Coordinates of C-alpha atoms in Angstrom, one line a residue:
M360 CA -25.3 -35.4 1.6
S361 CA -26.9 -35.4 -1.8
S362 CA -25.1 -37.3 -4.5
K363 CA -25.1 -37.4 -8.3
R364 CA -23.9 -40.0 -10.8
E365 CA -20.7 -39.2 -12.6
R366 CA -20.4 -39.8 -16.3
G367 CA -20.5 -43.6 -16.6
G368 CA -19.3 -44.0 -13.1
P369 CA -20.7 -44.9 -9.7
V370 CA -22.8 -42.7 -7.5
T371 CA -20.4 -40.3 -5.8
D372 CA -20.8 -37.7 -3.1
T373 CA -20.6 -34.3 -4.8
S374 CA -18.4 -32.9 -2.1
T375 CA -15.8 -35.6 -2.9
V376 CA -15.8 -34.6 -6.6
T377 CA -15.4 -30.9 -5.7
S378 CA -12.6 -31.8 -3.4
T379 CA -11.0 -33.9 -6.1
F380 CA -11.0 -30.9 -8.5
G381 CA -9.6 -28.7 -5.8
Q382 CA -6.9 -31.2 -4.9
M383 CA -5.9 -31.6 -8.5
L384 CA -5.7 -27.9 -9.0
R385 CA -3.4 -27.5 -6.0
Q386 CA -1.2 -30.4 -7.2
R387 CA -0.9 -29.0 -10.7
R388 CA -0.2 -25.5 -9.4
Q389 CA 2.5 -26.6 -7.1
A390 CA 4.0 -28.8 -9.8
A391 CA 4.2 -25.6 -12.0
G392 CA 5.9 -23.8 -9.2
L393 CA 3.3 -21.1 -8.9
S394 CA 1.8 -19.5 -5.8
L395 CA -1.9 -18.9 -5.4
R396 CA -1.4 -15.2 -6.0
Q397 CA 0.6 -15.8 -9.2
L398 CA -2.0 -18.2 -10.6
A399 CA -4.8 -15.9 -9.6
A400 CA -3.2 -13.0 -11.4
R401 CA -2.8 -15.1 -14.6
V402 CA -6.3 -16.4 -14.7
G403 CA -8.0 -13.2 -13.5
Y404 CA -9.6 -14.6 -10.3
D405 CA -9.1 -13.5 -6.7
H406 CA -6.5 -15.6 -4.9
S407 CA -8.8 -16.1 -1.8
Y408 CA -11.4 -17.6 -4.2
L409 CA -8.8 -20.0 -5.6
S410 CA -7.8 -20.9 -2.1
Q411 CA -11.4 -21.8 -1.3
V412 CA -11.7 -23.9 -4.5
E413 CA -8.5 -25.8 -3.7
R414 CA -9.8 -26.6 -0.2
G415 CA -13.2 -27.8 -1.6
Q416 CA -15.1 -24.9 0.0
R417 CA -16.2 -23.4 -3.3
P418 CA -17.0 -25.4 -6.5
G419 CA -15.1 -23.4 -9.0
S420 CA -16.3 -23.2 -12.6
V421 CA -15.7 -24.6 -16.1
D422 CA -14.2 -21.2 -17.0
L423 CA -11.7 -21.4 -14.1
A424 CA -10.8 -25.0 -15.0
R425 CA -10.1 -24.1 -18.6
L426 CA -8.0 -21.1 -17.7
C427 CA -6.0 -23.1 -15.2
D428 CA -5.4 -25.8 -17.8
R429 CA -4.1 -23.2 -20.2
E430 CA -1.8 -21.5 -17.7
L431 CA -0.5 -24.7 -16.1
G432 CA -0.1 -26.6 -19.3
T433 CA -2.3 -29.5 -18.2
G434 CA -4.2 -30.1 -21.4
D435 CA -7.8 -30.6 -20.4
Q436 CA -7.2 -32.5 -17.2
L437 CA -8.7 -29.9 -14.8
T438 CA -11.6 -29.2 -17.2
V439 CA -12.5 -32.9 -17.5
T440 CA -12.3 -33.4 -13.7
F441 CA -14.5 -30.4 -13.0
E442 CA -17.1 -31.5 -15.6
R443 CA -17.4 -34.8 -13.8
R444 CA -19.0 -33.0 -10.8
D445 CA -22.7 -32.3 -10.3
P446 CA -23.9 -30.5 -13.5
E447 CA -26.7 -28.7 -11.6
P448 CA -25.0 -25.3 -11.4
A449 CA -25.0 -25.0 -15.2
V450 CA -28.8 -25.6 -15.1
L451 CA -29.2 -23.0 -12.4
D452 CA -27.2 -20.6 -14.5
R453 CA -29.5 -21.0 -17.5
R454 CA -32.9 -21.2 -15.7
P455 CA -32.7 -19.7 -12.2
A456 CA -36.4 -19.0 -12.0
Q457 CA -37.4 -22.5 -12.8
R458 CA -34.9 -23.9 -10.3
L459 CA -36.4 -21.9 -7.5
Q460 CA -39.7 -23.7 -7.9
G461 CA -38.2 -26.9 -6.5
A462 CA -37.0 -27.5 -2.9
W463 CA -33.4 -27.2 -1.9
R464 CA -33.5 -30.8 -0.7
P465 CA -36.2 -33.5 -0.1
A466 CA -38.2 -33.2 3.1
G467 CA -36.5 -35.0 6.0
A468 CA -33.1 -35.1 4.1
A469 CA -31.5 -32.2 5.9
D470 CA -27.7 -32.2 5.8
P471 CA -26.4 -32.7 9.3
L472 CA -23.4 -30.4 8.6
E473 CA -25.8 -27.7 7.5
L474 CA -27.9 -28.1 10.7
A475 CA -24.7 -27.9 12.7
W476 CA -23.8 -24.7 10.9
Q477 CA -27.2 -23.2 11.5
G478 CA -26.8 -24.0 15.2
L479 CA -23.4 -22.4 15.3
V480 CA -24.6 -19.2 13.6
A481 CA -27.6 -19.0 16.0
A482 CA -25.3 -19.5 19.0
A483 CA -22.8 -16.9 17.8
G484 CA -25.5 -14.4 17.0
V485 CA -24.0 -13.5 13.7
A486 CA -25.6 -12.8 10.3
E487 CA -25.1 -15.9 8.1
Q488 CA -25.8 -14.2 4.9
A489 CA -23.1 -11.6 5.5
I490 CA -20.7 -14.5 6.0
A491 CA -21.9 -16.5 3.0
L492 CA -22.0 -13.6 0.6
G493 CA -19.4 -11.3 2.0
D494 CA -17.0 -11.9 -1.0
F495 CA -19.6 -12.0 -3.7
R496 CA -17.9 -9.1 -5.5
T497 CA -14.9 -11.3 -6.1
V498 CA -16.9 -13.8 -8.1
P499 CA -17.6 -13.3 -11.9
P500 CA -21.3 -12.8 -12.7
A501 CA -21.8 -16.1 -14.6
S502 CA -20.3 -18.0 -11.6
L503 CA -22.1 -15.8 -9.1
L504 CA -25.6 -16.4 -10.4
P505 CA -25.9 -20.1 -9.4
E506 CA -24.4 -19.3 -6.0
L507 CA -27.0 -16.6 -5.3
V508 CA -29.8 -18.9 -6.4
G509 CA -28.5 -21.6 -4.2
E510 CA -28.4 -19.3 -1.3
L511 CA -32.0 -18.3 -1.9
Q512 CA -33.1 -21.9 -2.2
A513 CA -31.4 -22.8 1.1
L514 CA -32.9 -19.7 2.8
Q515 CA -36.4 -20.7 1.6
A516 CA -35.9 -24.3 2.7
R517 CA -35.2 -23.3 6.2
G518 CA -37.9 -20.6 6.4
G519 CA -35.4 -17.7 6.5
D520 CA -35.9 -14.0 6.9
E521 CA -38.1 -12.3 4.3
V522 CA -35.7 -9.3 4.1
E523 CA -32.8 -11.6 3.3
A524 CA -34.8 -13.2 0.5
V525 CA -35.6 -9.8 -1.0
E526 CA -32.0 -8.7 -0.8
L527 CA -30.9 -11.9 -2.6
S528 CA -33.5 -11.3 -5.2
V529 CA -32.1 -7.9 -5.8
L530 CA -28.6 -9.3 -6.3
I531 CA -29.9 -12.0 -8.6
A532 CA -31.8 -9.3 -10.7
E533 CA -28.6 -7.2 -10.9
T534 CA -26.5 -10.2 -11.9
L535 CA -29.0 -11.2 -14.6
T536 CA -28.9 -7.6 -15.9
G537 CA -25.2 -7.8 -16.2
L538 CA -25.5 -11.1 -18.1
G539 CA -27.9 -9.5 -20.6
E540 CA -30.9 -11.5 -19.4
R541 CA -33.2 -8.4 -19.3
R542 CA -36.5 -10.2 -19.4
T543 CA -35.6 -12.6 -16.6
A544 CA -34.2 -9.7 -14.6
R545 CA -37.5 -7.9 -14.9
R546 CA -39.3 -10.9 -13.4
W547 CA -36.9 -10.9 -10.4
W548 CA -37.3 -7.1 -9.9
W549 CA -41.1 -7.6 -9.9
A550 CA -40.8 -10.4 -7.4
A551 CA -38.5 -8.3 -5.1
Q552 CA -40.7 -5.2 -5.3
T553 CA -43.9 -7.2 -4.6
A554 CA -42.3 -8.9 -1.6
A555 CA -40.9 -5.7 -0.3
A556 CA -44.2 -3.9 -0.6
S557 CA -46.1 -6.7 1.1
S558 CA -43.6 -6.7 4.0
G559 CA -44.6 -3.2 5.0
D560 CA -41.0 -2.3 5.3
G561 CA -40.6 1.2 3.7
A562 CA -36.8 1.1 3.8
L563 CA -36.8 -2.2 2.0
L564 CA -39.2 -1.0 -0.7
A565 CA -37.1 2.1 -1.1
L566 CA -33.9 0.0 -1.6
V567 CA -35.5 -2.3 -4.2
C568 CA -37.0 0.6 -6.3
A569 CA -33.8 2.5 -6.2
R570 CA -31.6 -0.4 -7.2
E571 CA -34.0 -1.3 -10.0
A572 CA -33.9 2.3 -11.3
I573 CA -30.1 2.2 -11.3
S574 CA -30.1 -1.2 -13.1
G575 CA -32.7 0.1 -15.5
L576 CA -30.2 2.7 -16.8
V577 CA -27.9 -0.1 -17.9
E578 CA -30.9 -1.9 -19.5
R579 CA -31.8 1.3 -21.4
R580 CA -35.3 1.3 -20.1
P581 CA -37.5 4.4 -20.7
L582 CA -36.2 7.3 -18.5
P583 CA -39.7 8.5 -17.4
E584 CA -40.4 5.0 -16.1
L585 CA -37.0 5.0 -14.2
L586 CA -37.7 8.5 -12.8
E587 CA -41.0 7.2 -11.4
L588 CA -39.2 4.3 -9.8
A589 CA -36.6 6.6 -8.3
D590 CA -39.2 9.0 -7.0
K591 CA -41.1 6.1 -5.5
A592 CA -37.9 5.1 -3.7
V593 CA -37.3 8.5 -2.3
A594 CA -40.9 8.8 -1.1
A595 CA -40.7 5.4 0.6
A596 CA -37.4 6.3 2.3
R597 CA -38.8 9.6 3.6
Q598 CA -41.6 7.7 5.4
T599 CA -39.1 5.4 7.1
P600 CA -35.8 7.2 7.5
S601 CA -32.8 5.0 7.6
T602 CA -29.2 4.7 6.4
A603 CA -30.5 3.2 3.2
T604 CA -31.9 6.7 2.2
C605 CA -28.6 7.2 0.3
V606 CA -29.5 4.7 -2.5
P607 CA -32.9 6.3 -3.4
Q608 CA -31.2 9.7 -3.6
V609 CA -28.4 8.2 -5.8
A610 CA -31.0 6.7 -8.2
Q611 CA -32.9 9.9 -8.5
A612 CA -29.7 11.9 -9.2
L613 CA -28.5 9.5 -11.8
V614 CA -31.9 9.4 -13.7
L615 CA -32.2 13.2 -13.6
A616 CA -28.7 13.5 -15.0
E617 CA -29.7 11.2 -17.9
L618 CA -32.9 13.3 -18.5
E619 CA -30.6 16.4 -18.7
R620 CA -32.7 18.3 -16.1
T621 CA -29.8 20.5 -15.2
E622 CA -31.3 22.4 -12.3
E623 CA -32.8 19.4 -10.6
T624 CA -29.6 17.4 -11.1
H625 CA -27.6 20.2 -9.4
Q626 CA -29.9 20.0 -6.4
A627 CA -29.7 16.2 -6.3
L628 CA -25.9 16.4 -6.5
Q629 CA -25.8 18.7 -3.6
V630 CA -27.8 16.2 -1.6
L631 CA -25.3 13.4 -2.5
V632 CA -22.3 15.5 -1.6
G633 CA -23.9 16.4 1.7
I634 CA -24.3 12.7 2.7
G635 CA -20.6 12.1 3.5
D636 CA -18.7 8.8 3.9
D637 CA -19.5 8.6 7.7
T638 CA -23.2 8.4 7.1
V639 CA -23.1 5.6 4.6
V640 CA -23.5 2.2 6.1
T641 CA -20.6 -0.2 6.2
D642 CA -20.6 -3.6 4.5
A643 CA -22.9 -5.2 7.0
R644 CA -25.3 -6.7 4.4
P645 CA -24.8 -7.7 0.8
T646 CA -27.1 -4.9 -0.5
D647 CA -25.6 -2.1 1.6
W648 CA -24.4 0.9 -0.4
L649 CA -20.7 1.6 0.3
P650 CA -18.8 4.9 0.3
Y651 CA -17.0 4.1 -2.9
Q652 CA -20.3 3.6 -4.6
L653 CA -21.5 7.0 -3.4
H654 CA -18.4 8.7 -4.9
W655 CA -18.9 6.8 -8.1
A656 CA -22.5 8.1 -8.3
E657 CA -21.3 11.7 -7.5
G658 CA -18.6 11.4 -10.2
R659 CA -21.1 10.1 -12.8
V660 CA -23.6 12.9 -12.1
C661 CA -20.7 15.4 -12.4
A662 CA -19.9 14.0 -15.8
G663 CA -23.5 14.4 -16.9
L664 CA -23.4 18.0 -15.8
G665 CA -20.1 18.6 -17.7
Y666 CA -18.0 18.9 -14.6
G667 CA -15.1 16.7 -15.7
V668 CA -12.4 17.7 -13.2
P669 CA -14.6 17.4 -10.0
G670 CA -15.8 14.1 -11.4
C671 CA -12.2 12.8 -11.8
I672 CA -11.5 13.8 -8.2
L673 CA -14.5 11.9 -6.9
L674 CA -13.8 8.8 -9.0
E675 CA -10.2 8.7 -7.8
R676 CA -11.5 8.8 -4.2
A677 CA -13.9 6.0 -5.1
R678 CA -10.9 3.9 -6.5
E679 CA -9.1 4.5 -3.2
L680 CA -12.0 3.0 -1.2
C681 CA -12.7 0.0 -3.5
P682 CA -10.7 -3.2 -2.7
E683 CA -8.4 -4.3 -5.5
T684 CA -9.9 -7.7 -5.4
W685 CA -13.2 -6.4 -6.6
V686 CA -12.3 -6.7 -10.2
G687 CA -15.6 -5.9 -11.8
E688 CA -16.3 -2.9 -9.5
R689 CA -12.9 -1.4 -10.1
A690 CA -13.3 -1.8 -13.9
K691 CA -16.5 0.3 -13.7
L692 CA -14.8 2.9 -11.6
D693 CA -11.9 3.1 -14.1
L694 CA -14.4 3.5 -16.9
G695 CA -16.2 6.2 -14.9
L696 CA -12.9 8.0 -14.5
A697 CA -12.3 7.7 -18.3
E698 CA -15.6 9.3 -19.0
C699 CA -14.7 12.2 -16.6
L700 CA -11.3 12.6 -18.2
A701 CA -13.0 12.9 -21.7
V702 CA -15.6 15.4 -20.3
A703 CA -12.7 17.5 -18.8
G704 CA -11.1 17.8 -22.3
E705 CA -8.6 15.0 -21.8
V706 CA -10.3 13.0 -24.5
A707 CA -7.3 11.0 -25.7
A708 CA -6.5 10.0 -22.1
G709 CA -10.0 9.0 -21.4
L710 CA -10.2 6.9 -24.6
A711 CA -6.9 5.2 -23.7
T712 CA -8.1 4.4 -20.2
A713 CA -11.3 2.9 -21.6
L714 CA -9.4 0.8 -24.1
R715 CA -6.9 -0.4 -21.4
V716 CA -9.7 -1.5 -19.1
L717 CA -11.6 -3.5 -21.8
V718 CA -8.4 -5.1 -23.1
E719 CA -7.0 -6.1 -19.7
L720 CA -10.2 -7.1 -18.0
P721 CA -10.6 -10.9 -18.0
D722 CA -13.5 -12.1 -20.2
E723 CA -15.5 -13.4 -17.4
W724 CA -15.9 -9.9 -16.0
H725 CA -17.2 -8.4 -19.2
D726 CA -20.8 -7.7 -18.6
L727 CA -23.5 -5.2 -19.5
W728 CA -22.5 -3.0 -16.5
V729 CA -19.0 -2.7 -17.9
Y730 CA -20.1 -2.2 -21.5
D731 CA -22.6 0.5 -20.5
A732 CA -19.8 2.4 -18.7
A733 CA -17.5 2.0 -21.7
D734 CA -20.3 3.1 -24.0
R735 CA -20.6 6.3 -22.0
V736 CA -16.9 7.1 -22.7
L737 CA -17.4 6.4 -26.4
R738 CA -20.4 8.9 -26.6
V739 CA -18.2 11.6 -25.2
V740 CA -15.3 10.8 -27.5
Q741 CA -17.7 10.8 -30.6
D742 CA -19.1 14.2 -29.4
K743 CA -15.7 15.9 -28.8
E744 CA -13.1 14.2 -31.0
P745 CA -14.7 11.5 -33.2
T746 CA -11.6 11.2 -35.5
L747 CA -9.3 9.9 -32.7
P748 CA -7.7 6.6 -34.0
G749 CA -8.7 4.6 -30.9
A750 CA -12.4 5.4 -31.3
A751 CA -12.9 2.7 -33.9
E752 CA -11.1 0.2 -31.7
L753 CA -13.4 1.0 -28.8
R754 CA -16.4 0.6 -31.0
R755 CA -15.1 -2.8 -32.1
L756 CA -14.6 -3.9 -28.5
L757 CA -18.0 -2.8 -27.5
S758 CA -19.6 -4.7 -30.4
R759 CA -19.0 -7.8 -28.4
S760 CA -21.8 -6.7 -26.1
G761 CA -24.5 -7.3 -28.8
R762 CA -26.1 -3.9 -28.2
S763 CA -26.2 -0.6 -30.0
V764 CA -22.9 1.2 -29.5
G765 CA -22.4 4.9 -29.2
G766 CA -26.0 5.6 -29.9
G767 CA -26.5 7.9 -26.9
S768 CA -30.1 7.8 -25.8
S769 CA -31.7 7.6 -29.2
D770 CA -33.1 4.2 -28.4
R771 CA -35.0 5.4 -25.4
Q772 CA -38.5 6.7 -25.2
V773 CA -38.9 10.3 -24.3
R774 CA -36.0 12.1 -22.6
G775 CA -38.4 14.2 -20.6

């Protein structure tokens, strides 16, 4: 096991420090008479994630430690204990690309436990990445980023599958986008697309181009550039038909809706509606597109076409299919529903929904994806009923994102 020196203390195994933090968290929680679910609800984390932290299976985060200190009345005990652990995740969070240039561990220093795990995975014939990242949607973006980078480092160190590396790069790029690191995200998109193209796997290239186009909408990249990406994804998917075809079609429909090409958007929406839940892949790999995401896309395209009521129906269906523990995903669905309500004429209800989501959503889940969805609600409100009292409050909340608010697409180059 690798080890790091604590502040002013002896060299200590990092797993011991992680375990110490988890043990202290459990002791303080039990002393306060709270269950895992109760504490999870108070701090805005999934209870299964807290359970893993207490058992030493997940490292936790400074944010989690501070929130738990506040809720449990433990001063800064948990925060100090957590900060005594290996500081490397914070470095990964700031400079993931630089960290990838180094090896996961020195040659010849392989962890016996990791080797045993690899042997077990091989013997069982299961996909390790699906196990390791199956719950990534329950982890806030700032905490998720170093975990994804760590997964990629480990994959590279053991000479893992190229497809898995590309998929991890996609997740890293999307997470960076959410954190507002646009320039760094672009580098990861470039790396993912280059690797996918060189692999000769058309379905993989289609996936990367499509996901980048969808992410580009949040980044406010020029729409013609995004349409080119979406068209490239559709073309690649047609050459190698697979269940991933859904994502390129989704990207194309979303970009066409933003370009306000009504007739083409109608046609693209019909394609999406014709896909159906049963033809969308299940959650077998981290980048698989799930049924709730398909309905989210359909609802958003409906909103762009002015079909508020159908959009509401589709977003409600998406909410039914999305697990409650996926806090960030459900926030985006609720904001999509708010937009559809406003488009349908229920402007006050849509505005109230958007305000509720932003106020109740824990700070660690506030990212660019959420702000973009809320900004779409504000645009409809300003177009239909700009004098509603809550509009100013929504603008204030959105100002936290450090981006132009309610500006529509005026900051984009050429609408087409």
